[in-house]
Amino acid sequence: MSSIPRAALVGGLLVTALLFGGCTPQERGGEDRLPGPLPEGVTFEASPSAPKAPSIDAELVDGTPVAGDLLWGDRPAVLQFTTAWCTRCDEQQPVLDGISRDYGDAVTVALVAGDPSEDRDLLLEHLEELGVGQPVIVDPDLRVWRSYAVDEPPMTALVDADGRLVKLWPGGADEAKLRTELDRIVQRTGG
Amino acid sequence: MTRLPHLLAASLAALMLAGCAAQPATPGGGSDAPTIDLLVRDSHLRVAGEPCSAARPHQYIHRGAVLVLEHGSDRISVELPDGEAVHIDDIDYGAAPRIPTACRFRVAAPGLDPDLDYAVTIDGRSAGDYRYDADEAAPIAVPPLADPGAILETGDR
């Protein structure tokens, strides 16, 4: 094989890789983003006076069925109601990233995206652009949104490990207040 | 022969630019295009001045939704930017950070003719009729106002 056809072949492969790897967003927000096993030495403060959180029966972006028990059940959960076009949601993503980083598997952090199904590709592109590392629930018919009384994104919900709705922050949680609540709930007893 | 890597690199760069670049339809309008407001009167609690989208039941009105004004064959299409939360009354809410607001989208509408009545649609949904008046500068209101000339407490208009 002469060097020119070989170069052309290499070039073709590179082009293919770019078109199908570099430009096509990898799907974020799927099952592999759910938290791992609960860390040892972590317990959770109950909020017995809080009402039960509305149940969730939905899917992640990759089609994984997701229910409330999967999200909170054995640990608290922070739910962020969002869309691809919501500027203030984007602004709050670093807050969620910080919570995910600092609390690790002790807390579930998940997005609930209210984008309509015809905008799914836009949502996936946006998750990629934003580098979202959390699981993302798709809620194209706004069923979960409505059960949590979301009128406009962003809104943040904090559910404790017993499935009780501790706080709702319309407009999105202030980072300090969210951390204060989480620090109250998450007790680290281990070294 | 030695030019081949350069050609390949140039081709790849062109492909990356052409294949990966987004192609958004941005709000149109030159510097002298008429500016109009779309005012969603949802009375939602927000921090005045912050970016907003319309609240339920107008959640289809948000950044990226398309506002269309049509009169016969005349068609003006504008992509909405972020809205801005504006006061809807002059009540003193004290220290409350979130107060009742409307969500106002301000857009440039090139080619808008003050002598024409336009049928307005947002994201394909009818939003009534609109006639531009540079002096009164009434907004396109959702839901519509019974009196389009009513004075609105929307901040700077």
CSV table of C-alpha atoms in Angstrom, one decimal:
chain,number,residue,atom,x,y,z
A,1,MET,CA,0.0,0.0,0.0
A,2,SER,CA,1.5,3.3,-1.0
A,3,SER,CA,1.8,6.0,1.6
A,4,ILE,CA,-0.9,8.2,0.1
A,5,PRO,CA,-3.7,5.7,0.4
A,6,ARG,CA,-2.5,4.8,3.9
A,7,ALA,CA,-2.6,8.5,4.8
A,8,ALA,CA,-6.0,8.8,3.3
A,9,LEU,CA,-7.2,5.8,5.3
A,10,VAL,CA,-5.8,7.2,8.5
A,11,GLY,CA,-7.4,10.5,7.7
A,12,GLY,CA,-10.8,8.8,7.0
A,13,LEU,CA,-10.6,7.0,10.3
A,14,LEU,CA,-9.8,10.3,12.1
A,15,VAL,CA,-12.7,12.0,10.4
A,16,THR,CA,-15.0,9.1,11.4
A,17,ALA,CA,-13.8,9.3,15.0
A,18,LEU,CA,-14.4,13.0,15.1
A,19,LEU,CA,-17.8,12.8,13.6
A,20,PHE,CA,-19.0,10.0,15.8
A,21,GLY,CA,-16.9,10.5,18.9
A,22,GLY,CA,-16.0,14.1,19.1
A,23,CYS,CA,-19.2,15.7,17.9
A,24,THR,CA,-21.8,13.2,19.2
A,25,PRO,CA,-22.5,13.8,22.8
A,26,GLN,CA,-21.9,10.9,25.2
A,27,GLU,CA,-25.1,10.4,27.1
A,28,ARG,CA,-24.8,11.8,30.6
A,29,GLY,CA,-27.1,11.4,33.5
A,30,GLY,CA,-27.6,7.7,33.3
A,31,GLU,CA,-27.5,4.8,35.7
A,32,ASP,CA,-23.8,4.9,36.1
A,33,ARG,CA,-24.2,8.3,37.8
A,34,LEU,CA,-26.3,7.0,40.6
A,35,PRO,CA,-24.5,6.9,44.0
A,36,GLY,CA,-22.6,3.9,45.1
A,37,PRO,CA,-22.8,2.0,48.3
A,38,LEU,CA,-23.5,4.1,51.4
A,39,PRO,CA,-20.2,5.1,53.1
A,40,GLU,CA,-19.4,3.6,56.5
A,41,GLY,CA,-19.7,5.8,59.5
A,42,VAL,CA,-22.5,7.9,58.2
A,43,THR,CA,-25.9,8.2,59.8
A,44,PHE,CA,-28.8,10.5,59.1
A,45,GLU,CA,-30.8,12.8,61.3
A,46,ALA,CA,-34.6,12.3,60.8
A,47,SER,CA,-37.1,15.1,60.2
A,48,PRO,CA,-40.2,13.4,61.6
A,49,SER,CA,-42.4,16.5,61.3
A,50,ALA,CA,-41.7,16.9,57.6
A,51,PRO,CA,-44.4,15.6,55.1
A,52,LYS,CA,-43.6,12.6,53.0
A,53,ALA,CA,-42.0,13.5,49.7
A,54,PRO,CA,-44.2,12.9,46.6
A,55,SER,CA,-43.3,9.5,45.0
A,56,ILE,CA,-41.3,9.4,41.8
A,57,ASP,CA,-41.9,6.8,39.1
A,58,ALA,CA,-39.8,8.0,36.1
A,59,GLU,CA,-36.7,7.2,34.1
A,60,LEU,CA,-33.2,8.5,33.8
A,61,VAL,CA,-32.0,9.8,30.5
A,62,ASP,CA,-30.7,6.3,29.6
A,63,GLY,CA,-34.1,4.7,30.2
A,64,THR,CA,-33.2,3.3,33.7
A,65,PRO,CA,-36.4,3.2,35.8
A,66,VAL,CA,-36.0,5.3,38.8
A,67,ALA,CA,-38.2,5.6,41.9
A,68,GLY,CA,-38.0,7.6,45.0
A,69,ASP,CA,-36.7,4.6,47.0
A,70,LEU,CA,-33.7,4.4,44.6
A,71,LEU,CA,-33.0,8.1,45.2
A,72,TRP,CA,-33.4,8.5,48.9
A,73,GLY,CA,-34.4,5.2,50.6
A,74,ASP,CA,-31.2,4.8,52.5
A,75,ARG,CA,-29.7,8.4,52.2
A,76,PRO,CA,-31.0,11.9,51.7
A,77,ALA,CA,-31.5,13.3,48.2
A,78,VAL,CA,-31.2,16.7,46.6
A,79,LEU,CA,-33.4,17.1,43.6
A,80,GLN,CA,-32.8,20.0,41.2
A,81,PHE,CA,-35.6,20.8,38.8
A,82,THR,CA,-34.1,22.1,35.7
A,83,THR,CA,-34.3,22.5,31.9
A,84,ALA,CA,-31.8,22.9,29.1
A,85,TRP,CA,-32.8,26.6,28.5
A,86,CYS,CA,-32.8,27.7,32.2
A,87,THR,CA,-29.9,30.1,32.7
A,88,ARG,CA,-30.2,30.2,36.4
A,89,CYS,CA,-30.2,26.4,36.5
A,90,ASP,CA,-26.8,26.5,34.7
A,91,GLU,CA,-25.6,29.1,37.3
A,92,GLN,CA,-26.5,26.8,40.1
A,93,GLN,CA,-24.8,23.7,38.6
A,94,PRO,CA,-21.5,24.4,40.4
A,95,VAL,CA,-23.4,24.4,43.7
A,96,LEU,CA,-24.7,20.9,42.9
A,97,ASP,CA,-21.3,19.8,41.8
A,98,GLY,CA,-19.8,21.0,45.1
A,99,ILE,CA,-22.5,19.1,47.1
A,100,SER,CA,-21.8,15.9,45.0
A,101,ARG,CA,-18.1,16.3,45.6
A,102,ASP,CA,-18.2,17.1,49.3
A,103,TYR,CA,-20.9,14.7,50.4
A,104,GLY,CA,-20.1,11.9,48.0
A,105,ASP,CA,-22.2,8.8,48.2
A,106,ALA,CA,-23.8,9.9,51.5
A,107,VAL,CA,-26.2,12.1,49.5
A,108,THR,CA,-28.0,11.5,46.2
A,109,VAL,CA,-27.9,14.6,44.0
A,110,ALA,CA,-30.2,14.3,40.9
A,111,LEU,CA,-31.5,16.6,38.3
A,112,VAL,CA,-35.2,16.4,37.1
A,113,ALA,CA,-35.3,17.8,33.6
A,114,GLY,CA,-38.6,19.1,32.4
A,115,ASP,CA,-37.7,19.4,28.8
A,116,PRO,CA,-40.3,18.1,26.3
A,117,SER,CA,-39.5,14.8,24.6
A,118,GLU,CA,-38.9,16.5,21.2
A,119,ASP,CA,-36.1,18.5,22.8
A,120,ARG,CA,-34.3,15.4,24.2
A,121,ASP,CA,-31.3,15.9,21.9
A,122,LEU,CA,-30.9,19.5,23.1
A,123,LEU,CA,-31.1,18.3,26.7
A,124,LEU,CA,-28.4,15.7,26.1
A,125,GLU,CA,-26.2,18.3,24.3
A,126,HIS,CA,-26.7,20.7,27.2
A,127,LEU,CA,-25.8,18.1,29.8
A,128,GLU,CA,-22.6,17.4,27.9
A,129,GLU,CA,-21.7,21.1,27.6
A,130,LEU,CA,-22.4,21.6,31.3
A,131,GLY,CA,-20.4,18.5,32.3
A,132,VAL,CA,-23.3,17.3,34.4
A,133,GLY,CA,-22.0,14.4,36.6
A,134,GLN,CA,-25.3,13.6,38.4
A,135,PRO,CA,-28.1,11.3,37.4
A,136,VAL,CA,-30.8,13.1,35.3
A,137,ILE,CA,-34.4,12.1,35.5
A,138,VAL,CA,-36.4,13.0,32.4
A,139,ASP,CA,-39.9,14.4,33.1
A,140,PRO,CA,-41.2,15.5,29.7
A,141,ASP,CA,-44.8,15.5,30.8
A,142,LEU,CA,-43.9,17.4,34.0
A,143,ARG,CA,-45.5,14.8,36.2
A,144,VAL,CA,-42.7,14.9,38.8
A,145,TRP,CA,-42.5,18.7,38.5
A,146,ARG,CA,-46.2,19.0,39.2
A,147,SER,CA,-46.1,16.7,42.2
A,148,TYR,CA,-43.5,18.9,43.7
A,149,ALA,CA,-45.3,22.1,42.7
A,150,VAL,CA,-42.6,23.4,40.4
A,151,ASP,CA,-43.9,26.4,38.5
A,152,GLU,CA,-40.6,27.6,37.1
A,153,PRO,CA,-37.1,26.2,37.1
A,154,PRO,CA,-34.8,26.1,39.0
A,155,MET,CA,-36.3,24.6,42.2
A,156,THR,CA,-34.4,22.5,44.7
A,157,ALA,CA,-36.0,19.9,46.9
A,158,LEU,CA,-34.3,18.2,49.9
A,159,VAL,CA,-35.6,14.8,50.9
A,160,ASP,CA,-34.3,13.1,54.0
A,161,ALA,CA,-33.3,9.4,54.3
A,162,ASP,CA,-36.8,8.5,55.5
A,163,GLY,CA,-38.3,10.0,52.3
A,164,ARG,CA,-39.6,13.2,54.0
A,165,LEU,CA,-39.6,16.4,52.1
A,166,VAL,CA,-37.5,18.6,54.4
A,167,LYS,CA,-37.2,21.8,52.2
A,168,LEU,CA,-38.3,23.2,48.9
A,169,TRP,CA,-36.4,26.2,47.5
A,170,PRO,CA,-38.2,27.9,44.6
A,171,GLY,CA,-35.7,29.7,42.5
A,172,GLY,CA,-33.0,27.1,43.6
A,173,ALA,CA,-31.3,26.6,46.9
A,174,ASP,CA,-28.9,29.1,48.3
A,175,GLU,CA,-25.7,27.1,48.7
A,176,ALA,CA,-25.1,28.0,52.4
A,177,LYS,CA,-28.7,27.1,53.3
A,178,LEU,CA,-28.5,23.8,51.5
A,179,ARG,CA,-25.2,22.9,53.2
A,180,THR,CA,-26.6,23.9,56.6
A,181,GLU,CA,-29.5,21.6,56.1
A,182,LEU,CA,-27.3,18.8,54.8
A,183,ASP,CA,-24.8,19.2,57.7
A,184,ARG,CA,-27.7,18.9,60.1
A,185,ILE,CA,-29.0,15.7,58.5
A,186,VAL,CA,-25.7,14.0,57.6
A,187,GLN,CA,-23.9,12.8,60.7
A,188,ARG,CA,-20.4,11.4,60.1
A,189,THR,CA,-19.6,9.2,63.1
A,190,GLY,CA,-16.7,7.3,61.6
A,191,GLY,CA,-13.0,8.4,61.4
B,1,MET,CA,3.5,14.5,-0.8
B,2,THR,CA,4.5,16.6,2.2
B,3,ARG,CA,1.4,18.7,1.8
B,4,LEU,CA,-0.8,15.8,2.6
B,5,PRO,CA,-0.7,16.1,6.4
B,6,HIS,CA,-1.5,19.8,6.0
B,7,LEU,CA,-4.4,19.1,3.8
B,8,LEU,CA,-5.6,16.5,6.2
B,9,ALA,CA,-5.3,18.8,9.2
B,10,ALA,CA,-7.1,21.6,7.3
B,11,SER,CA,-9.8,19.2,6.3
B,12,LEU,CA,-10.2,17.9,9.9
B,13,ALA,CA,-10.3,21.4,11.3
B,14,ALA,CA,-13.0,22.4,8.7
B,15,LEU,CA,-15.0,19.3,9.6
B,16,MET,CA,-14.7,20.0,13.3
B,17,LEU,CA,-15.9,23.6,12.8
B,18,ALA,CA,-18.7,22.7,10.4
B,19,GLY,CA,-19.8,19.5,12.1
B,20,CYS,CA,-19.6,20.5,15.8
B,21,ALA,CA,-20.5,24.2,15.7
B,22,ALA,CA,-24.0,25.0,16.9
B,23,GLN,CA,-26.2,27.0,14.6
B,24,PRO,CA,-28.6,29.0,16.8
B,25,ALA,CA,-31.1,31.4,15.4
B,26,THR,CA,-30.4,34.4,17.5
B,27,PRO,CA,-32.8,37.3,18.2
B,28,GLY,CA,-32.8,39.4,15.1
B,29,GLY,CA,-32.6,43.1,14.7
B,30,GLY,CA,-30.2,45.8,13.9
B,31,SER,CA,-29.5,48.7,16.2
B,32,ASP,CA,-32.5,50.6,15.0
B,33,ALA,CA,-35.0,47.8,15.0
B,34,PRO,CA,-38.0,48.5,17.2
B,35,THR,CA,-37.8,47.0,20.6
B,36,ILE,CA,-40.9,45.3,22.0
B,37,ASP,CA,-41.7,43.6,25.3
B,38,LEU,CA,-43.4,40.3,25.8
B,39,LEU,CA,-44.8,40.5,29.3
B,40,VAL,CA,-46.0,37.3,30.9
B,41,ARG,CA,-48.2,38.3,33.7
B,42,ASP,CA,-47.9,35.2,35.8
B,43,SER,CA,-47.5,36.9,39.2
B,44,HIS,CA,-44.9,34.5,40.2
B,45,LEU,CA,-42.7,35.0,43.2
B,46,ARG,CA,-39.2,35.9,42.1
B,47,VAL,CA,-36.3,38.2,42.9
B,48,ALA,CA,-36.9,41.3,40.8
B,49,GLY,CA,-34.2,41.8,38.2
B,50,GLU,CA,-33.2,38.1,38.0
B,51,PRO,CA,-33.4,36.1,34.7
B,52,CYS,CA,-36.7,34.3,34.4
B,53,SER,CA,-38.9,32.1,32.3
B,54,ALA,CA,-42.6,32.1,32.4
B,55,ALA,CA,-44.2,30.1,35.2
B,56,ARG,CA,-47.1,27.7,34.9
B,57,PRO,CA,-49.3,27.7,32.9
B,58,HIS,CA,-47.1,29.5,30.5
B,59,GLN,CA,-44.0,27.3,30.8
B,60,TYR,CA,-43.7,27.1,27.0
B,61,ILE,CA,-42.4,30.8,27.1
B,62,HIS,CA,-38.7,30.7,27.8
B,63,ARG,CA,-35.3,31.4,26.4
B,64,GLY,CA,-35.1,29.9,22.9
B,65,ALA,CA,-38.9,29.8,22.3
B,66,VAL,CA,-39.8,31.6,19.0
B,67,LEU,CA,-42.1,34.6,19.0
B,68,VAL,CA,-43.7,35.1,15.6
B,69,LEU,CA,-45.6,38.2,14.4
B,70,GLU,CA,-47.6,37.7,11.2
B,71,HIS,CA,-49.6,40.0,9.0
B,72,GLY,CA,-50.5,38.4,5.7
B,73,SER,CA,-47.2,37.4,4.1
B,74,ASP,CA,-45.2,39.6,6.5
B,75,ARG,CA,-43.6,37.4,9.1
B,76,ILE,CA,-41.2,38.5,11.8
B,77,SER,CA,-39.7,35.7,13.8
B,78,VAL,CA,-37.6,36.3,16.9
B,79,GLU,CA,-36.0,33.9,19.3
B,80,LEU,CA,-36.6,34.9,22.9
B,81,PRO,CA,-33.7,35.7,25.2
B,82,ASP,CA,-33.9,35.2,28.9
B,83,GLY,CA,-36.7,37.1,30.6
B,84,GLU,CA,-36.3,39.5,33.4
B,85,ALA,CA,-38.4,39.5,36.6
B,86,VAL,CA,-40.2,42.8,36.9
B,87,HIS,CA,-42.5,44.3,39.5
B,88,ILE,CA,-46.2,44.0,38.9
B,89,ASP,CA,-47.3,46.5,41.6
B,90,ASP,CA,-45.9,49.2,43.8
B,91,ILE,CA,-46.6,47.4,47.1
B,92,ASP,CA,-43.7,47.5,49.6
B,93,TYR,CA,-42.9,43.9,50.4
B,94,GLY,CA,-40.3,44.8,53.0
B,95,ALA,CA,-37.3,42.6,53.2
B,96,ALA,CA,-38.9,39.7,51.3
B,97,PRO,CA,-36.4,38.7,48.6
B,98,ARG,CA,-39.0,37.2,46.4
B,99,ILE,CA,-42.0,39.3,45.4
B,100,PRO,CA,-44.9,39.0,42.9
B,101,THR,CA,-43.4,39.6,39.5
B,102,ALA,CA,-44.1,39.3,35.8
B,103,CYS,CA,-41.5,37.9,33.4
B,104,ARG,CA,-40.6,40.4,30.7
B,105,PHE,CA,-38.8,39.4,27.5
B,106,ARG,CA,-37.3,42.3,25.6
B,107,VAL,CA,-36.6,41.7,21.9
B,108,ALA,CA,-35.7,43.6,18.8
B,109,ALA,CA,-38.3,43.1,16.0
B,110,PRO,CA,-36.8,44.3,12.7
B,111,GLY,CA,-39.3,45.3,10.1
B,112,LEU,CA,-42.2,45.8,12.5
B,113,ASP,CA,-44.7,48.1,10.9
B,114,PRO,CA,-46.7,50.4,13.2
B,115,ASP,CA,-49.6,50.5,10.7
B,116,LEU,CA,-50.2,46.8,10.8
B,117,ASP,CA,-52.0,44.5,13.2
B,118,TYR,CA,-50.0,41.3,13.7
B,119,ALA,CA,-51.2,37.9,14.8
B,120,VAL,CA,-48.8,36.8,17.5
B,121,THR,CA,-47.8,33.2,18.3
B,122,ILE,CA,-45.3,32.0,20.8
B,123,ASP,CA,-43.9,28.5,20.4
B,124,GLY,CA,-46.8,27.9,17.9
B,125,ARG,CA,-49.5,29.0,20.4
B,126,SER,CA,-51.7,32.0,19.7
B,127,ALA,CA,-51.0,35.1,21.9
B,128,GLY,CA,-53.6,37.4,20.3
B,129,ASP,CA,-53.0,40.5,18.1
B,130,TYR,CA,-50.5,43.2,18.4
B,131,ARG,CA,-49.9,46.6,16.9
B,132,TYR,CA,-46.7,48.4,17.6
B,133,ASP,CA,-46.8,52.0,18.9
B,134,ALA,CA,-43.4,53.6,19.4
B,135,ASP,CA,-44.9,56.2,21.8
B,136,GLU,CA,-47.0,54.0,24.0
B,137,ALA,CA,-44.8,51.0,23.7
B,138,ALA,CA,-47.4,48.7,25.1
B,139,PRO,CA,-46.2,45.1,25.6
B,140,ILE,CA,-47.5,41.9,24.1
B,141,ALA,CA,-49.2,40.7,27.2
B,142,VAL,CA,-49.8,37.1,28.2
B,143,PRO,CA,-52.5,36.7,29.2
B,144,PRO,CA,-53.8,39.7,27.2
B,145,LEU,CA,-54.8,42.9,28.8
B,146,ALA,CA,-58.4,44.0,28.6
B,147,ASP,CA,-57.1,47.4,28.0
B,148,PRO,CA,-53.8,47.3,26.0
B,149,GLY,CA,-53.1,50.9,27.0
B,150,ALA,CA,-53.3,50.2,30.7
B,151,ILE,CA,-50.4,51.5,32.8
B,152,LEU,CA,-48.3,48.6,34.0
B,153,GLU,CA,-45.9,48.8,36.9
B,154,THR,CA,-43.2,47.0,35.1
B,155,GLY,CA,-40.2,49.1,36.1
B,156,ASP,CA,-38.7,51.1,33.3
B,157,ARG,CA,-41.7,51.5,31.0
